[in-house]
Structures are given as structure tokens and as C-alpha cells.
């Protein structure tokens, strides 16, 4: 293999380049990035960058030293076997890495709506979060909760509009989400409220009510950024379909990060995980696969969120669980654990209980069975249950 093209210059793209080099690939590497920035991390955008504690989150990798031809501001437009068509012309490849991430979903309407996906989005939104500004956030998921945290801290009058019955309901279920409602103190949280459109001056709800706002932030989720592959001879279904080696259906092509829907050996289902840990760790497997080595991507998925002064961490795959149990104080530090029918740990969500997360993640990986009676005692460490 002489030439690897990496499409997408986010964390997954950069880590794949690093992994290719550390595995001894000495051929040509070209990396295309739609944005004009050099690669940066996204989690700080809704945290330190939005709150003004940091101005950027650039990744320290020296692409020139790795011998990468990095082309910022260049997008891939389409793909046929062996050739990527870009905004700057055609590019032949022997190996292709698809690492195009995901794009935010927007709502209908003519009014201005902010999203938070890029460094430029974060700077734009930060400038709007001024004391007294009326901010309507649509969606009480991970991003919505983190934006609400920053907006409240900035002294804005915050309304959060959520279609579900509780915050985080789509991600982790309404029962757990309801436990986070108390964190929205001082915020006008409207649950079960569907948005009709984003209009000039605010948000129109189904039923006719209008939420006045100077700033509207839409945080209702993302879609894998794979439109450029629509006419390609490659399997797409909720992202780029890959096997457990991260190999796509077109020869010589792998996919990583938010855009990849990989086959999970552990859970025997296809997963697409839009979280940092996957973009960090999947690339090593993708690089190995591209170089003809035998590697399998089979993680216990992990992510975290920092919201309203709480550290929320999750590991596992809760749809595999049948029973939900709790540890700790619902008004303080607590964890939720999902057990399978035969008492294996399917997933853990820890609120300010990092040890539960670390131990839980290991237990999930090992398949160890737990004693449900001991589990609900927060003083007994998970590994002793
Ligand atoms: P991306 O980071 O999206 O990178 C893909 C890149 O490809 C982008 O730069 C894009 O412009 C480029 N691209 C797209 N299409 C093309 C094309 N056709 N041609 C060329 N380039 C293209 N995860 C957590 O676990 N915890 C958190 O607390 C957390 N916080 C987050 C906060 C925010 C605001 C956001 C947006 C995400 C957060 N995440 C968090 C998720 C995490 O950042 C993502 O999972 C991770 O960035 C995925 O990396 P990626 O490289 O797959 O995709």
C-alpha cells in the first residue's frame, strides 16, 4: 500500500494517522478536513471553551513531523473504488479511512438557530451568552444540558424545551433522566414540549405557545456525516457499516469514530457510538486492519458529561440489561446499574462516583456476575459485589 487517504480531520482521523505511523506505515498519507482549523477536541467546546476558561482545544499532534499532507478546508464530495473526489479535484488511494464524524440536526423555521459542533460554533455561541440574555435550548440531552450549565453560569435567563418526559430520556431512559431534573434549578424546563419551528424572536411550540428568546440553541442530536457517500458502492445504514475489524464493504476502506456503525462482538449487535473514547481507541484497530493485520474493535463503550456541577459517566450498553438498580443518594452521589437476566453487569451510569465507573467498566469487560443485594449498598465497592 502506497497511499492512505484519511477523510475527516477530527480526533478519529488524527489518531488513525498516528496509529498508521506507529505501526510502521511509511507510505504517503493525505488527510482532508472540511474545516479550516487544524484538528481539535470537541468535548471542551461545551465546557471550558463555552464558559471562557479556554479559547481552543487543539490536539497537540505534529502532522508535519508525521509526514502527513494535511489539507484543511478541503472536503470529500464523492467516492468510487480507488478514487475520492474532493472540492480540489480527484485523489487516488490504496487505503481509505472514513472519519467524517457527524453533523448536528437542525429544526425547521426561519429564525436564527445556533448549534454546537465546531470551534467556530462555540466562539459564536459564547459571545451570545451574556448576562440577561434570554436563551432557549432545544433538547435536554448531553449537549443541551452542558449548554444550559454554561448559559446559567453566564447569567442568562434559560429555558430548556424537551420533547421527552425527562432530561436525558432518549439517552438513558426517563427514570434515570428524572433524577437529573432537580439540577435544572433556576431554569425554565419544559418537558413533553414539541417544537414546531424556530422563528424570529424565539421558538414556536406545537399547540401554539411561543418561547421568547434572543438566542436559540438546537441540541437535538446529530447524523453521521456520510451524505458524500450517497452514490458510492458502500453499505450505509446509520453511518458507514463495518465489521468488527472496522472494515467497510468497499475493499481497502475502513471507518472510525462518530460516522462508523461497527459490529460489536461483545453485544452481538451493530453499534454507532458518538463519543470521544471511541474516536480515541477505534483508530488503532482501523489502522491495523488497513495494514492487513488481524485486530478486533470490541470495547465496553464509555463516555462522560459534565453538567450542573456533576460528573456523569457511563460505560456499557444498557439495552442489554433487564433490571435497573441504584446505589447511593439520589440527591447527592449515586449510580445506576443495569443487570442482565443472569446478573451480569450490562451498563453503569455514575454521578460523582468515579470508582463505580472504573470498577463497573472492568466488571462489564470480564463478564463477572454480581450479587444484586450487595450491589444496592453504596458502601460495598462494586468489585466486591
Ligand atoms: P468529528 O470530531 O466530528 O470529526 C470529523 C471531521 O470530519 C470534522 O472536522 C468534519 O468537519 C470533517 N468532515 C466531515 N465531512 C467531511 C468531508 N466530506 N470531507 C472532509 N472532512 C469532512 N464525547 C464524550 O465522550 N464526552 C463528552 O463530554 C463530549 N462532549 C462533546 C461536546 C461537544 C460540543 C461535541 C460536539 C461532542 C462531544 N462529545 C463528547 C463527542 C465527541 O467529541 C465525538 O464523539 C468525537 O469528536 C468524534 O470524533 P470524530 O473524529 O469521529 O468526528
XYZ file of C-alpha atoms and ligand atoms in Angstrom:
438
model
C 0.000 0.000 0.000
C 1.471 3.314 -1.059
C -1.087 5.983 -0.319
C -3.637 6.261 2.509
C -6.249 8.999 2.346
C -7.981 9.998 5.578
C -11.229 11.907 5.112
C -12.021 13.909 8.235
C -9.558 15.717 10.490
C -11.209 15.200 13.859
C -9.891 13.037 16.683
C -10.613 9.766 14.847
C -8.771 10.931 11.727
C -5.721 12.145 13.636
C -5.491 9.059 15.800
C -5.642 6.842 12.723
C -2.737 8.709 11.167
C -0.731 8.321 14.373
C -1.576 4.623 14.551
C -0.549 4.042 10.927
C 2.844 5.591 11.592
C 3.379 3.846 14.910
C 2.575 0.543 13.201
C 5.347 1.241 10.713
C 3.493 2.527 7.662
C 5.978 4.684 5.751
C 3.919 5.445 2.640
C 2.134 8.647 1.684
C -0.670 9.902 3.955
C -3.125 12.632 2.947
C -5.685 13.965 5.416
C -8.634 16.091 4.280
C -10.524 18.329 6.694
C -13.659 20.256 5.810
C -12.883 22.852 8.481
C -10.064 25.353 8.160
C -8.790 24.539 11.653
C -6.131 22.048 12.472
C -7.551 19.085 14.425
C -9.082 19.802 17.810
C -11.030 18.008 20.532
C -14.775 18.604 20.769
C -15.666 17.804 24.421
C -14.130 21.064 25.714
C -16.294 23.093 23.304
C -19.377 22.772 25.528
C -17.302 23.040 28.707
C -14.093 25.097 29.009
C -14.407 26.901 25.656
C -18.079 27.829 26.102
C -17.505 29.051 29.635
C -14.482 31.106 28.596
C -11.860 29.114 30.519
C -10.153 28.144 27.256
C -10.145 29.560 23.752
C -9.390 26.375 21.864
C -8.767 22.663 22.263
C -6.265 21.896 19.529
C -4.769 18.414 19.545
C -1.004 18.518 20.014
C -0.129 16.089 17.203
C 2.608 17.375 14.867
C 1.178 16.354 11.499
C 4.188 17.658 9.567
C 6.536 15.561 11.697
C 4.370 12.522 10.908
C 4.777 13.270 7.211
C 1.078 13.911 6.688
C -0.127 16.051 3.819
C -2.888 17.811 5.758
C -5.333 19.705 3.575
C -7.597 21.934 5.691
C -10.682 23.411 4.040
C -10.884 20.520 1.547
C -13.983 18.270 1.547
C -14.598 14.892 0.025
C -17.563 15.084 -2.356
C -17.939 11.512 -3.570
C -16.251 8.138 -3.697
C -15.674 5.425 -6.259
C -13.339 2.461 -5.874
C -9.803 3.843 -5.537
C -10.723 7.494 -6.010
C -12.042 10.230 -3.721
C -13.461 13.240 -5.478
C -12.710 16.343 -3.435
C -13.513 20.038 -3.683
C -9.971 20.393 -5.105
C -10.094 17.549 -7.635
C -9.610 13.777 -7.623
C -7.379 11.893 -5.229
C -6.405 8.265 -5.777
C -5.898 5.967 -2.789
C -4.776 2.471 -1.932
C -6.286 2.666 1.561
C -9.104 4.951 2.679
C -10.119 5.988 6.191
C -13.598 7.454 6.562
C -13.592 9.629 9.684
C -16.107 12.317 8.830
C -17.874 12.382 12.199
C -21.393 13.703 12.490
C -23.373 16.855 11.806
C -25.990 18.462 14.064
C -29.672 18.132 13.172
C -31.481 21.450 12.748
C -35.156 22.269 13.164
C -37.458 23.900 10.639
C -38.072 27.643 10.742
C -36.651 30.936 9.508
C -35.341 32.183 12.831
C -31.642 32.027 13.702
C -30.613 28.823 15.483
C -27.211 28.017 16.917
C -25.751 24.532 17.001
C -22.633 23.415 18.828
C -20.359 21.126 16.877
C -17.339 23.163 15.813
C -14.849 25.508 17.439
C -16.380 28.356 15.417
C -19.863 27.409 16.717
C -18.513 27.547 20.280
C -16.994 31.011 19.842
C -20.151 32.327 18.209
C -22.375 30.980 20.965
C -20.051 32.093 23.749
C -20.310 35.704 22.568
C -24.115 35.463 22.872
C -24.201 34.074 26.412
C -24.239 37.436 28.180
C -25.986 38.298 31.459
C -29.724 38.772 30.984
C -29.853 37.196 27.524
C -32.920 35.004 27.085
C -31.614 31.667 25.846
C -33.872 28.855 24.638
C -32.166 25.488 24.396
C -33.998 22.823 22.435
C -33.177 19.368 23.715
C -32.219 18.279 27.245
C -29.713 15.670 26.096
C -25.964 15.732 26.777
C -25.232 18.849 24.722
C -28.373 20.697 25.829
C -27.555 20.077 29.497
C -23.975 21.283 29.093
C -25.047 24.411 27.198
C -27.684 25.094 29.881
C -24.940 24.794 32.506
C -22.785 27.401 30.749
C -25.719 29.720 29.988
C -26.970 29.685 33.578
C -23.462 30.328 34.843
C -23.151 33.264 32.439
C -26.259 34.849 33.995
C -28.654 34.167 31.115
C -32.384 33.521 31.554
C -32.530 29.922 30.355
C -35.464 27.907 29.020
C -34.920 24.282 28.051
C -37.511 22.729 25.766
C -37.533 18.942 25.748
C -39.925 16.699 23.838
C -39.396 13.703 26.127
C -40.748 13.170 29.638
C -37.396 13.892 31.342
C -33.909 15.200 30.559
C -31.608 12.558 29.038
C -34.637 10.298 28.474
C -33.574 9.371 24.948
C -30.050 8.526 26.032
C -30.566 6.636 29.284
C -34.309 6.385 29.856
C -36.880 8.596 31.576
C -36.464 7.017 35.032
C -32.817 7.983 35.300
C -33.368 11.245 33.459
C -35.983 12.270 36.034
C -33.276 12.083 38.714
C -31.445 14.928 36.951
C -34.462 17.268 36.844
C -33.513 18.819 40.169
C -30.265 20.023 38.613
C -32.257 22.447 36.426
C -32.778 24.800 39.372
C -33.386 28.347 38.116
C -34.034 27.083 34.589
C -37.461 27.035 32.959
C -37.506 23.344 31.996
C -40.431 22.462 29.723
C -40.847 18.712 29.393
C -43.058 16.996 26.851
C -42.871 20.135 24.714
C -42.528 19.652 20.961
C -41.031 22.415 18.844
C -42.945 23.398 15.742
C -40.406 25.889 14.359
C -37.622 28.255 15.243
C -38.906 31.715 14.370
C -37.596 35.250 14.556
C -37.504 36.084 18.288
C -37.939 32.583 19.671
C -39.385 29.114 19.440
C -42.917 28.157 18.432
C -44.196 25.034 20.182
C -46.713 22.581 18.828
C -50.032 23.837 20.216
C -49.127 27.463 19.561
C -47.195 28.579 22.664
C -44.177 30.787 21.956
C -40.918 30.861 23.940
C -39.315 34.300 23.585
C -35.580 34.126 23.135
C -32.654 36.241 21.991
C -30.662 33.069 21.362
C -31.963 29.667 20.275
C -29.639 26.677 20.569
C -30.688 23.435 18.903
C -29.214 20.366 20.585
C -31.407 17.529 19.379
C -28.745 15.174 18.128
C -26.505 14.518 15.162
C -26.464 12.467 11.974
C -23.412 10.662 10.657
C -21.722 12.868 8.051
C -21.969 10.431 5.152
C -24.026 12.300 2.543
C -20.924 12.468 0.360
C -21.078 8.660 0.143
C -24.692 8.548 -1.034
C -23.798 7.412 -4.563
C -20.839 5.247 -3.590
C -20.875 1.466 -3.753
C -20.567 1.148 0.020
C -23.032 -0.096 2.661
C -24.568 2.722 4.659
C -27.059 2.257 7.434
C -26.996 4.769 10.261
C -23.408 5.561 9.199
C -20.783 3.511 7.404
C -21.469 -0.157 8.069
C -18.321 -2.019 9.158
C -17.423 -5.425 10.502
C -15.686 -5.961 13.846
C -12.371 -5.033 12.217
C -13.852 -1.648 11.188
C -13.669 -2.726 7.558
C -16.308 -1.179 5.302
C -17.957 -3.069 2.437
C -15.720 -1.465 -0.205
C -12.239 -3.087 -0.352
C -9.417 -1.071 1.198
C -11.786 1.138 3.186
C -12.172 1.440 6.977
C -14.401 3.743 9.042
C -13.872 5.144 12.542
C -15.441 7.487 15.081
C -18.914 9.025 15.036
C -19.610 8.014 11.428
C -18.896 4.278 11.861
C -21.554 1.679 12.698
C -19.457 -1.322 13.657
C -20.354 -4.895 14.540
C -19.911 -5.438 18.261
C -18.736 -8.948 19.056
C -19.410 -8.361 22.750
C -23.034 -7.226 22.355
C -23.806 -9.094 19.125
C -25.340 -6.005 17.580
C -24.301 -3.069 15.456
C -23.242 -0.016 17.451
C -22.537 3.555 16.480
C -21.178 5.430 19.453
C -20.915 9.207 19.199
C -18.385 9.579 21.961
C -14.808 10.623 22.396
C -13.454 7.312 23.703
C -14.466 5.549 20.510
C -12.765 8.177 18.330
C -9.684 7.767 20.526
C -9.386 3.988 20.530
C -11.019 2.616 17.380
C -8.328 4.128 15.112
C -5.643 1.703 16.257
C -7.812 -1.198 15.092
C -8.692 0.589 11.837
C -5.007 1.199 11.105
C -4.127 -2.424 11.837
C -6.928 -3.622 9.554
C -5.788 -1.347 6.751
C -2.260 -2.739 7.088
C -3.540 -6.316 6.804
C -3.186 -7.199 10.495
C -5.842 -9.025 12.482
C -7.383 -6.692 15.058
C -10.878 -6.511 16.517
C -12.642 -3.472 17.940
C -14.651 -4.769 20.892
C -14.783 -2.077 23.575
C -17.039 -1.513 26.528
C -18.281 1.887 25.287
C -17.571 4.808 27.623
C -18.451 8.474 27.820
C -18.782 11.284 30.283
C -20.646 14.560 30.586
C -20.053 17.496 32.911
C -23.328 19.205 33.750
C -24.621 21.422 36.559
C -21.533 20.727 38.666
C -21.850 16.948 38.308
C -19.599 14.445 36.600
C -21.786 11.914 34.813
C -20.003 8.834 33.454
C -21.397 5.874 31.602
C -19.958 2.556 30.491
C -21.556 -0.407 28.767
C -24.661 -0.944 26.681
C -27.814 -0.706 28.780
C -30.220 -2.118 26.173
C -28.583 -5.443 27.108
C -29.788 -5.002 30.705
C -33.092 -6.204 32.152
C -33.072 -4.761 35.670
C -32.176 -1.280 36.833
C -30.815 -0.821 40.360
C -29.457 2.214 42.178
C -26.632 2.884 44.593
C -26.192 5.970 46.734
C -28.139 9.120 47.434
C -30.461 10.379 44.667
C -29.892 13.924 45.905
C -26.126 13.537 46.022
C -23.730 10.980 44.592
C -25.401 7.955 43.033
C -25.041 5.318 40.367
C -27.467 3.369 38.246
C -26.575 -0.165 37.229
C -28.256 -2.348 34.659
C -28.084 -6.103 35.194
C -28.759 -8.774 32.616
C -31.219 -11.611 33.313
C -28.336 -13.676 34.723
C -26.891 -10.862 36.888
C -24.018 -9.787 34.687
C -23.425 -6.050 34.518
C -24.682 -4.550 31.238
C -24.041 -0.882 31.987
C -23.301 1.587 34.742
C -24.050 5.293 34.963
C -22.195 7.035 37.760
C -22.951 10.522 39.076
C -19.950 11.826 41.013
C -18.955 8.235 41.813
C -15.946 7.691 39.534
C -14.912 4.495 41.318
C -18.211 2.827 40.362
C -17.480 3.742 36.765
C -13.926 2.414 36.734
C -14.803 -0.810 38.508
C -18.044 -1.232 36.587
C -16.294 -0.922 33.257
C -13.846 -3.663 34.235
C -16.642 -5.892 35.512
C -18.575 -5.499 32.262
C -15.471 -6.433 30.292
C -14.859 -9.515 32.442
C -18.482 -10.734 32.420
C -18.398 -11.216 36.221
C -21.819 -11.867 37.859
C -22.920 -9.583 40.705
C -24.978 -10.079 43.842
C -27.914 -7.678 43.447
C -28.489 -7.478 47.231
C -24.949 -6.279 47.922
C -24.984 -4.042 44.886
C -27.567 -1.629 46.284
C -25.342 -0.917 49.301
C -23.238 2.084 48.198
C -20.627 1.323 50.875
C -19.758 -2.018 49.242
C -17.476 -1.425 46.287
C -18.794 -2.809 43.022
C -15.907 -5.208 42.605
C -16.848 -6.838 45.913
C -20.482 -7.362 44.950
P -15.513 14.709 14.412
O -14.864 15.208 15.646
O -16.867 15.228 14.067
O -14.524 14.973 13.190
C -14.895 14.746 11.868
C -14.282 15.800 10.991
O -14.534 15.465 9.640
C -14.886 17.181 11.205
O -13.880 18.123 11.426
C -15.634 17.458 9.910
O -15.626 18.817 9.552
C -14.853 16.628 8.927
N -15.637 16.269 7.745
C -16.946 15.931 7.676
N -17.301 15.649 6.410
C -16.198 15.811 5.658
C -15.930 15.659 4.277
N -16.873 15.260 3.409
N -14.684 15.917 3.824
C -13.708 16.288 4.701
N -13.907 16.448 6.016
C -15.134 16.199 6.496
N -17.954 12.815 23.944
C -17.732 12.344 25.188
O -17.459 11.151 25.343
N -17.803 13.164 26.274
C -18.089 14.485 26.172
O -18.151 15.194 27.173
C -18.342 15.015 24.879
N -18.631 16.315 24.720
C -18.885 16.799 23.464
C -19.200 18.150 23.317
C -19.469 18.671 22.061
C -19.819 20.121 21.916
C -19.440 17.826 20.921
C -19.761 18.382 19.557
C -19.116 16.499 21.053
C -18.831 15.973 22.327
N -18.509 14.620 22.505
C -18.263 14.131 23.764
C -18.443 13.708 21.352
C -17.033 13.612 20.768
O -16.465 14.859 20.668
C -17.133 12.946 19.403
O -17.537 11.614 19.609
C -15.816 12.968 18.652
O -15.485 14.292 18.323
C -15.905 12.151 17.366
O -14.727 12.299 16.650
P -14.689 12.036 15.080
O -13.273 12.280 14.686
O -15.327 10.754 14.773
O -15.652 13.134 14.444
